[in-house]
């Protein structure tokens, strides 16, 4: 792979940098508009790897834009922060090649400090908790489930805290999420997250992908008091994607996401360690899985930036 991952800070000309996260840099265009720029950085277990995945930022951005269109078409009442993939006029021409396809203009909103996780299948941290306590995020779940089994009652809403940089998100009960954001907004976030997951799950399954779980984030339009879908949506960074053709209850699944990287870290005793550099084969295999997820979901070949 000849492309060099873009992992450092990304210049957007004269636009002021508001924040730099695990993957994205956030710039202010004006008082109502932001520029999201997705780097090629990749994190696992809340730790950023030393090296990145080539073209990952563009892939995540274009896949998110696709999902915003799909979800808005399926749910007419849905409002999102997405405005455009166009670069604003303040970005100088010489930076367009670097920023093209990895940037999106979005509305500036008040972000709710929780992550709205929806789980359709029992896996990951939910499976570990269930094995130990018979619960998921502190909620009692039907006994006798096997690893990777679909929740019999349907998908469940399992929020987490939204940790500061360098800290870990914490799985919480929905009641605790309501205390953080308020009962009115908590109920709307839960309803919307479940509806979005249900819509996306059906869409993906028709294309051979099971969405085992995913994370949504929401903001508040303070002028209209509406809850708005924000951040990235249904990407391999924010979701577990499994190939439907090889799905088998009672075991861990193959995936089209960063589970390959997580497994490599765990196997090599590097889970949670800082400054880890992925070997080239792990980097390339992760990139391959991300591309395959994009191609299946969007329905066209990934031809690069």
Tab-separated table of C-alpha atoms in Angstrom:
chain	number	residue	atom	x	y	z
A	1	UNK	CA	0.000	0.000	0.000
A	2	UNK	CA	1.676	3.231	-1.124
A	3	UNK	CA	-0.546	5.790	0.565
A	4	UNK	CA	0.909	7.210	3.764
A	5	UNK	CA	-1.656	7.519	6.581
A	6	UNK	CA	-2.443	11.060	7.708
A	7	UNK	CA	-2.116	10.845	11.490
A	8	UNK	CA	-0.744	14.188	12.656
A	9	UNK	CA	-2.531	17.479	13.114
A	10	UNK	CA	-4.272	18.621	9.941
A	11	UNK	CA	-4.143	22.237	8.824
A	12	UNK	CA	-7.329	23.859	7.585
A	13	UNK	CA	-5.751	27.200	6.756
A	14	UNK	CA	-7.007	30.094	8.840
A	15	UNK	CA	-9.912	28.195	10.396
A	16	UNK	CA	-9.506	28.025	14.193
A	17	UNK	CA	-9.003	24.535	15.641
A	18	UNK	CA	-11.594	23.927	18.368
A	19	UNK	CA	-10.731	20.360	19.328
A	20	UNK	CA	-8.651	17.375	18.308
A	21	UNK	CA	-10.094	13.940	19.124
A	22	UNK	CA	-8.990	10.361	18.678
A	23	UNK	CA	-9.771	10.491	14.961
A	24	UNK	CA	-11.213	13.903	14.059
A	25	UNK	CA	-10.031	17.500	14.161
A	26	UNK	CA	-12.784	20.066	14.580
A	27	UNK	CA	-12.592	23.576	13.112
A	28	UNK	CA	-14.924	26.556	13.332
A	29	UNK	CA	-16.144	27.952	10.020
A	30	UNK	CA	-18.489	30.488	11.618
A	31	UNK	CA	-20.693	30.797	14.704
A	32	UNK	CA	-23.151	28.186	13.388
A	33	UNK	CA	-20.960	25.870	11.297
A	34	UNK	CA	-18.057	23.495	11.923
A	35	UNK	CA	-15.650	21.572	9.715
A	36	UNK	CA	-15.101	17.933	10.730
A	37	UNK	CA	-11.808	16.588	9.370
A	38	UNK	CA	-11.216	12.849	9.776
A	39	UNK	CA	-7.584	11.760	10.030
A	40	UNK	CA	-6.283	8.237	9.426
A	41	UNK	CA	-5.685	7.727	13.143
A	42	UNK	CA	-7.185	4.589	14.671
A	43	UNK	CA	-7.892	3.824	18.308
A	44	UNK	CA	-8.688	0.594	20.098
A	45	UNK	CA	-9.665	0.207	23.745
A	46	UNK	CA	-9.668	4.041	23.937
A	47	UNK	CA	-5.965	4.253	22.985
A	48	UNK	CA	-4.691	5.780	19.714
A	49	UNK	CA	-2.238	3.640	17.769
A	50	UNK	CA	1.123	5.166	16.849
A	51	UNK	CA	0.503	4.623	13.143
A	52	UNK	CA	-2.718	4.860	11.164
A	53	UNK	CA	-4.722	3.202	8.401
A	54	UNK	CA	-4.290	4.689	4.895
A	55	UNK	CA	-7.373	6.534	3.546
A	56	UNK	CA	-9.401	5.623	6.625
A	57	UNK	CA	-10.488	9.221	7.245
A	58	UNK	CA	-11.936	9.599	3.765
A	59	UNK	CA	-13.622	6.214	3.947
A	60	UNK	CA	-15.297	7.044	7.283
A	61	UNK	CA	-16.414	10.465	6.057
A	62	UNK	CA	-17.929	9.225	2.803
A	63	UNK	CA	-19.602	6.262	4.512
A	64	UNK	CA	-21.108	8.580	7.141
A	65	UNK	CA	-22.404	10.894	4.409
A	66	UNK	CA	-23.991	7.876	2.712
A	67	UNK	CA	-25.696	6.817	5.949
A	68	UNK	CA	-26.995	10.347	6.601
A	69	UNK	CA	-28.717	10.164	3.208
A	70	UNK	CA	-30.054	6.613	3.739
A	71	UNK	CA	-31.373	7.303	7.235
A	72	UNK	CA	-32.918	10.674	6.366
A	73	UNK	CA	-34.715	9.088	3.412
A	74	UNK	CA	-36.052	6.250	5.572
A	75	UNK	CA	-36.967	8.448	8.552
A	76	UNK	CA	-38.319	11.763	7.184
A	77	UNK	CA	-38.521	13.341	10.652
A	78	UNK	CA	-34.815	12.723	11.310
A	79	UNK	CA	-32.599	15.770	11.596
A	80	UNK	CA	-28.809	15.518	11.334
A	81	UNK	CA	-25.894	17.905	11.669
A	82	UNK	CA	-24.621	17.116	8.147
A	83	UNK	CA	-24.522	20.022	5.682
A	84	UNK	CA	-22.085	19.253	2.886
A	85	UNK	CA	-18.895	17.481	1.806
A	86	UNK	CA	-17.750	20.726	0.173
A	87	UNK	CA	-14.824	22.595	1.659
A	88	UNK	CA	-15.619	26.129	2.823
A	89	UNK	CA	-14.114	29.083	0.923
A	90	UNK	CA	-11.802	29.883	3.857
A	91	UNK	CA	-9.733	26.752	3.110
A	92	UNK	CA	-6.944	27.657	0.667
A	93	UNK	CA	-6.729	25.797	-2.643
A	94	UNK	CA	-3.370	24.233	-1.805
A	95	UNK	CA	-4.985	22.290	1.072
A	96	UNK	CA	-7.916	20.925	-0.952
A	97	UNK	CA	-6.121	17.749	-2.056
A	98	UNK	CA	-5.307	16.849	1.539
A	99	UNK	CA	-8.743	17.685	2.945
A	100	UNK	CA	-10.975	16.514	0.099
A	101	UNK	CA	-13.238	13.547	0.950
A	102	UNK	CA	-12.135	13.485	4.594
A	103	UNK	CA	-13.992	16.683	5.554
A	104	UNK	CA	-17.631	17.570	6.099
A	105	UNK	CA	-19.381	20.771	7.046
A	106	UNK	CA	-21.769	20.279	9.962
A	107	UNK	CA	-24.055	22.356	12.144
A	108	UNK	CA	-22.703	23.593	15.457
A	109	UNK	CA	-24.839	22.158	18.262
A	110	UNK	CA	-24.836	21.480	21.988
A	111	UNK	CA	-23.609	17.874	22.289
A	112	UNK	CA	-25.152	15.504	24.819
A	113	UNK	CA	-22.365	13.997	26.991
A	114	UNK	CA	-23.374	10.361	26.494
A	115	UNK	CA	-22.844	7.754	23.793
A	116	UNK	CA	-26.068	6.112	22.642
A	117	UNK	CA	-25.046	2.496	22.096
A	118	UNK	CA	-27.551	0.039	20.655
A	119	UNK	CA	-26.853	-3.684	20.808
A	120	UNK	CA	-28.687	-6.191	18.654
A	121	UNK	CA	-26.431	-9.121	19.523
A	122	UNK	CA	-24.590	-10.058	22.703
A	123	UNK	CA	-20.856	-9.671	22.206
A	124	UNK	CA	-17.855	-7.688	23.448
A	125	UNK	CA	-18.121	-6.063	26.879
A	126	UNK	CA	-21.837	-6.944	27.037
A	127	UNK	CA	-21.023	-10.643	26.700
A	128	UNK	CA	-18.359	-10.410	29.429
A	129	UNK	CA	-20.768	-8.693	31.834
A	130	UNK	CA	-23.543	-11.153	31.008
A	131	UNK	CA	-21.287	-14.129	31.708
A	132	UNK	CA	-20.282	-12.685	35.073
A	133	UNK	CA	-23.584	-11.204	36.292
A	134	UNK	CA	-26.409	-12.110	33.926
A	135	UNK	CA	-26.820	-8.412	33.136
A	136	UNK	CA	-25.929	-5.953	30.358
A	137	UNK	CA	-25.230	-2.397	31.510
A	138	UNK	CA	-26.804	-3.369	34.815
A	139	UNK	CA	-30.040	-4.552	33.178
A	140	UNK	CA	-31.264	-8.105	33.661
A	141	UNK	CA	-31.214	-10.084	30.426
A	142	UNK	CA	-32.875	-13.406	29.605
A	143	UNK	CA	-30.719	-16.310	30.889
A	144	UNK	CA	-29.213	-18.958	28.638
A	145	UNK	CA	-27.961	-16.761	25.801
A	146	UNK	CA	-24.914	-17.829	23.790
A	147	UNK	CA	-22.137	-15.577	22.555
A	148	UNK	CA	-23.129	-13.534	19.473
A	149	UNK	CA	-26.814	-14.452	19.821
A	150	UNK	CA	-29.421	-11.838	18.936
A	151	UNK	CA	-31.248	-10.453	21.960
A	152	UNK	CA	-34.584	-12.330	21.902
A	153	UNK	CA	-36.623	-9.254	22.860
A	154	UNK	CA	-34.980	-7.155	20.157
A	155	UNK	CA	-32.170	-4.611	20.228
A	156	UNK	CA	-31.427	-2.923	23.556
A	157	UNK	CA	-30.284	0.589	24.390
A	158	UNK	CA	-27.083	0.533	26.454
A	159	UNK	CA	-25.574	4.016	26.887
A	160	UNK	CA	-22.121	4.936	28.109
A	161	UNK	CA	-20.446	8.052	29.405
A	162	UNK	CA	-18.506	10.164	26.932
A	163	UNK	CA	-15.015	10.248	28.442
A	164	UNK	CA	-12.500	13.039	28.188
A	165	UNK	CA	-9.414	12.396	26.036
A	166	UNK	CA	-7.134	9.817	27.618
A	167	UNK	CA	-9.895	8.333	29.769
A	168	UNK	CA	-12.196	5.365	29.210
A	169	UNK	CA	-15.913	5.476	28.490
A	170	UNK	CA	-18.009	3.843	31.203
A	171	UNK	CA	-20.997	1.600	30.490
A	172	UNK	CA	-24.029	2.911	32.382
A	173	UNK	CA	-27.674	1.991	32.996
A	174	UNK	CA	-30.234	4.026	30.995
A	175	UNK	CA	-31.465	5.520	34.296
A	176	UNK	CA	-28.027	7.018	34.868
A	177	UNK	CA	-28.018	8.447	31.343
A	178	UNK	CA	-31.327	10.153	32.166
A	179	UNK	CA	-29.722	11.797	35.189
A	180	UNK	CA	-26.932	13.136	32.968
A	181	UNK	CA	-29.020	14.578	30.102
A	182	UNK	CA	-32.471	14.895	31.681
A	183	UNK	CA	-35.449	12.569	31.425
A	184	UNK	CA	-37.061	14.306	28.433
A	185	UNK	CA	-33.970	14.166	26.253
A	186	UNK	CA	-32.924	10.707	27.472
A	187	UNK	CA	-36.236	9.228	26.331
A	188	UNK	CA	-35.979	10.876	22.904
A	189	UNK	CA	-32.341	9.781	22.473
A	190	UNK	CA	-33.239	6.187	23.350
A	191	UNK	CA	-36.213	6.090	20.971
A	192	UNK	CA	-34.237	7.645	18.140
A	193	UNK	CA	-31.183	5.416	18.642
A	194	UNK	CA	-33.327	2.277	18.530
A	195	UNK	CA	-35.187	3.461	15.423
A	196	UNK	CA	-31.925	4.323	13.663
A	197	UNK	CA	-30.422	0.946	14.533
A	198	UNK	CA	-33.497	-0.934	13.332
A	199	UNK	CA	-33.469	0.938	10.016
A	200	UNK	CA	-29.733	0.467	9.493
A	201	UNK	CA	-29.799	-3.190	10.536
A	202	UNK	CA	-32.367	-4.027	7.849
A	203	UNK	CA	-30.479	-2.028	5.193
A	204	UNK	CA	-27.143	-3.672	6.030
A	205	UNK	CA	-28.539	-7.199	6.245
A	206	UNK	CA	-29.846	-6.861	2.689
A	207	UNK	CA	-26.202	-6.239	1.733
A	208	UNK	CA	-24.771	-9.183	3.648
A	209	UNK	CA	-23.704	-7.382	6.819
A	210	UNK	CA	-24.990	-7.871	10.357
A	211	UNK	CA	-24.698	-4.765	12.535
A	212	UNK	CA	-24.069	-6.383	15.905
A	213	UNK	CA	-23.955	-3.075	17.747
A	214	UNK	CA	-23.273	0.576	17.077
A	215	UNK	CA	-22.747	3.913	18.780
A	216	UNK	CA	-24.707	7.066	17.976
A	217	UNK	CA	-24.137	10.571	19.298
A	218	UNK	CA	-26.688	13.340	19.499
A	219	UNK	CA	-26.801	17.094	19.907
A	220	UNK	CA	-29.455	19.629	20.829
A	221	UNK	CA	-30.726	22.404	18.597
A	222	UNK	CA	-31.355	24.934	21.353
A	223	UNK	CA	-33.514	27.091	19.055
A	224	UNK	CA	-36.023	24.337	18.251
A	225	UNK	CA	-35.378	21.991	21.221
A	226	UNK	CA	-34.861	19.115	18.763
A	227	UNK	CA	-32.499	16.172	19.238
A	228	UNK	CA	-30.122	15.973	16.262
A	229	UNK	CA	-28.005	13.049	15.007
A	230	UNK	CA	-24.342	14.098	14.989
A	231	UNK	CA	-20.768	12.814	14.598
A	232	UNK	CA	-19.913	9.811	12.415
A	233	UNK	CA	-22.651	7.280	11.752
A	234	UNK	CA	-22.522	3.489	11.371
A	235	UNK	CA	-18.871	3.207	10.377
A	236	UNK	CA	-16.390	0.415	11.177
A	237	UNK	CA	-15.027	2.727	13.905
A	238	UNK	CA	-18.372	3.100	15.672
A	239	UNK	CA	-19.944	-0.298	14.950
A	240	UNK	CA	-19.399	-4.033	14.876
A	241	UNK	CA	-20.044	-5.336	11.357
A	242	UNK	CA	-20.212	-9.109	10.822
A	243	UNK	CA	-20.472	-10.966	7.499
A	244	UNK	CA	-23.909	-12.577	7.499
A	245	UNK	CA	-22.665	-15.508	5.406
A	246	UNK	CA	-20.385	-16.823	8.169
A	247	UNK	CA	-22.480	-15.864	11.218
A	248	UNK	CA	-22.697	-18.652	13.790
A	249	UNK	CA	-24.124	-18.439	17.297
A	250	UNK	CA	-21.898	-19.547	20.166
A	251	UNK	CA	-18.584	-18.073	19.053
A	252	UNK	CA	-16.789	-14.852	18.228
A	253	UNK	CA	-17.439	-13.638	14.664
A	254	UNK	CA	-15.352	-12.490	11.745
A	255	UNK	CA	-15.785	-8.756	11.292
A	256	UNK	CA	-15.506	-5.777	8.955
A	257	UNK	CA	-14.325	-3.402	11.659
A	258	UNK	CA	-11.432	-2.855	14.046
A	259	UNK	CA	-12.065	-6.105	15.922
A	260	UNK	CA	-9.114	-7.540	13.967
A	261	UNK	CA	-6.913	-4.871	15.554
A	262	UNK	CA	-8.442	-5.423	18.998
A	263	UNK	CA	-7.790	-9.161	18.728
A	264	UNK	CA	-4.161	-8.554	17.728
A	265	UNK	CA	-3.653	-6.232	20.689
A	266	UNK	CA	-5.226	-8.689	23.129
A	267	UNK	CA	-3.289	-11.687	21.780
A	268	UNK	CA	-0.014	-9.794	22.106
A	269	UNK	CA	-0.705	-8.426	25.600
A	270	UNK	CA	-0.938	-4.859	24.305
A	271	UNK	CA	-4.544	-4.025	25.233
A	272	UNK	CA	-4.653	-0.496	26.681
A	273	UNK	CA	-0.928	0.121	26.119
A	274	UNK	CA	0.180	3.536	24.835
A	275	UNK	CA	2.431	4.106	21.822
A	276	UNK	CA	1.697	0.804	20.063
A	277	UNK	CA	2.660	0.606	16.398
A	278	UNK	CA	0.683	-1.804	14.259
A	279	UNK	CA	2.719	-4.153	12.052
A	280	UNK	CA	2.166	-3.571	8.343
A	281	UNK	CA	0.098	-6.745	7.950
A	282	UNK	CA	-2.290	-5.704	10.747
A	283	UNK	CA	-2.572	-2.196	9.297
A	284	UNK	CA	-3.277	-3.524	5.798
A	285	UNK	CA	-5.736	-6.181	6.974
A	286	UNK	CA	-7.658	-3.551	8.970
A	287	UNK	CA	-7.726	-1.259	5.921
A	288	UNK	CA	-8.996	-4.151	3.785
A	289	UNK	CA	-11.859	-4.841	6.183
A	290	UNK	CA	-12.862	-1.164	6.270
A	291	UNK	CA	-12.879	-1.010	2.472
A	292	UNK	CA	-15.014	-4.133	2.172
A	293	UNK	CA	-17.567	-2.733	4.619
A	294	UNK	CA	-17.727	0.497	2.590
A	295	UNK	CA	-18.145	-1.325	-0.711
A	296	UNK	CA	-20.918	-3.590	0.541
A	297	UNK	CA	-22.866	-0.814	2.235
A	298	UNK	CA	-22.455	1.887	-0.405
A	299	UNK	CA	-22.675	-0.468	-3.366
A	300	UNK	CA	-19.628	0.704	-5.290
A	301	UNK	CA	-15.918	-0.012	-5.372
A	302	UNK	CA	-13.586	2.044	-3.209
A	303	UNK	CA	-11.318	3.793	-5.693
A	304	UNK	CA	-9.293	5.767	-3.200
A	305	UNK	CA	-9.230	9.471	-2.480
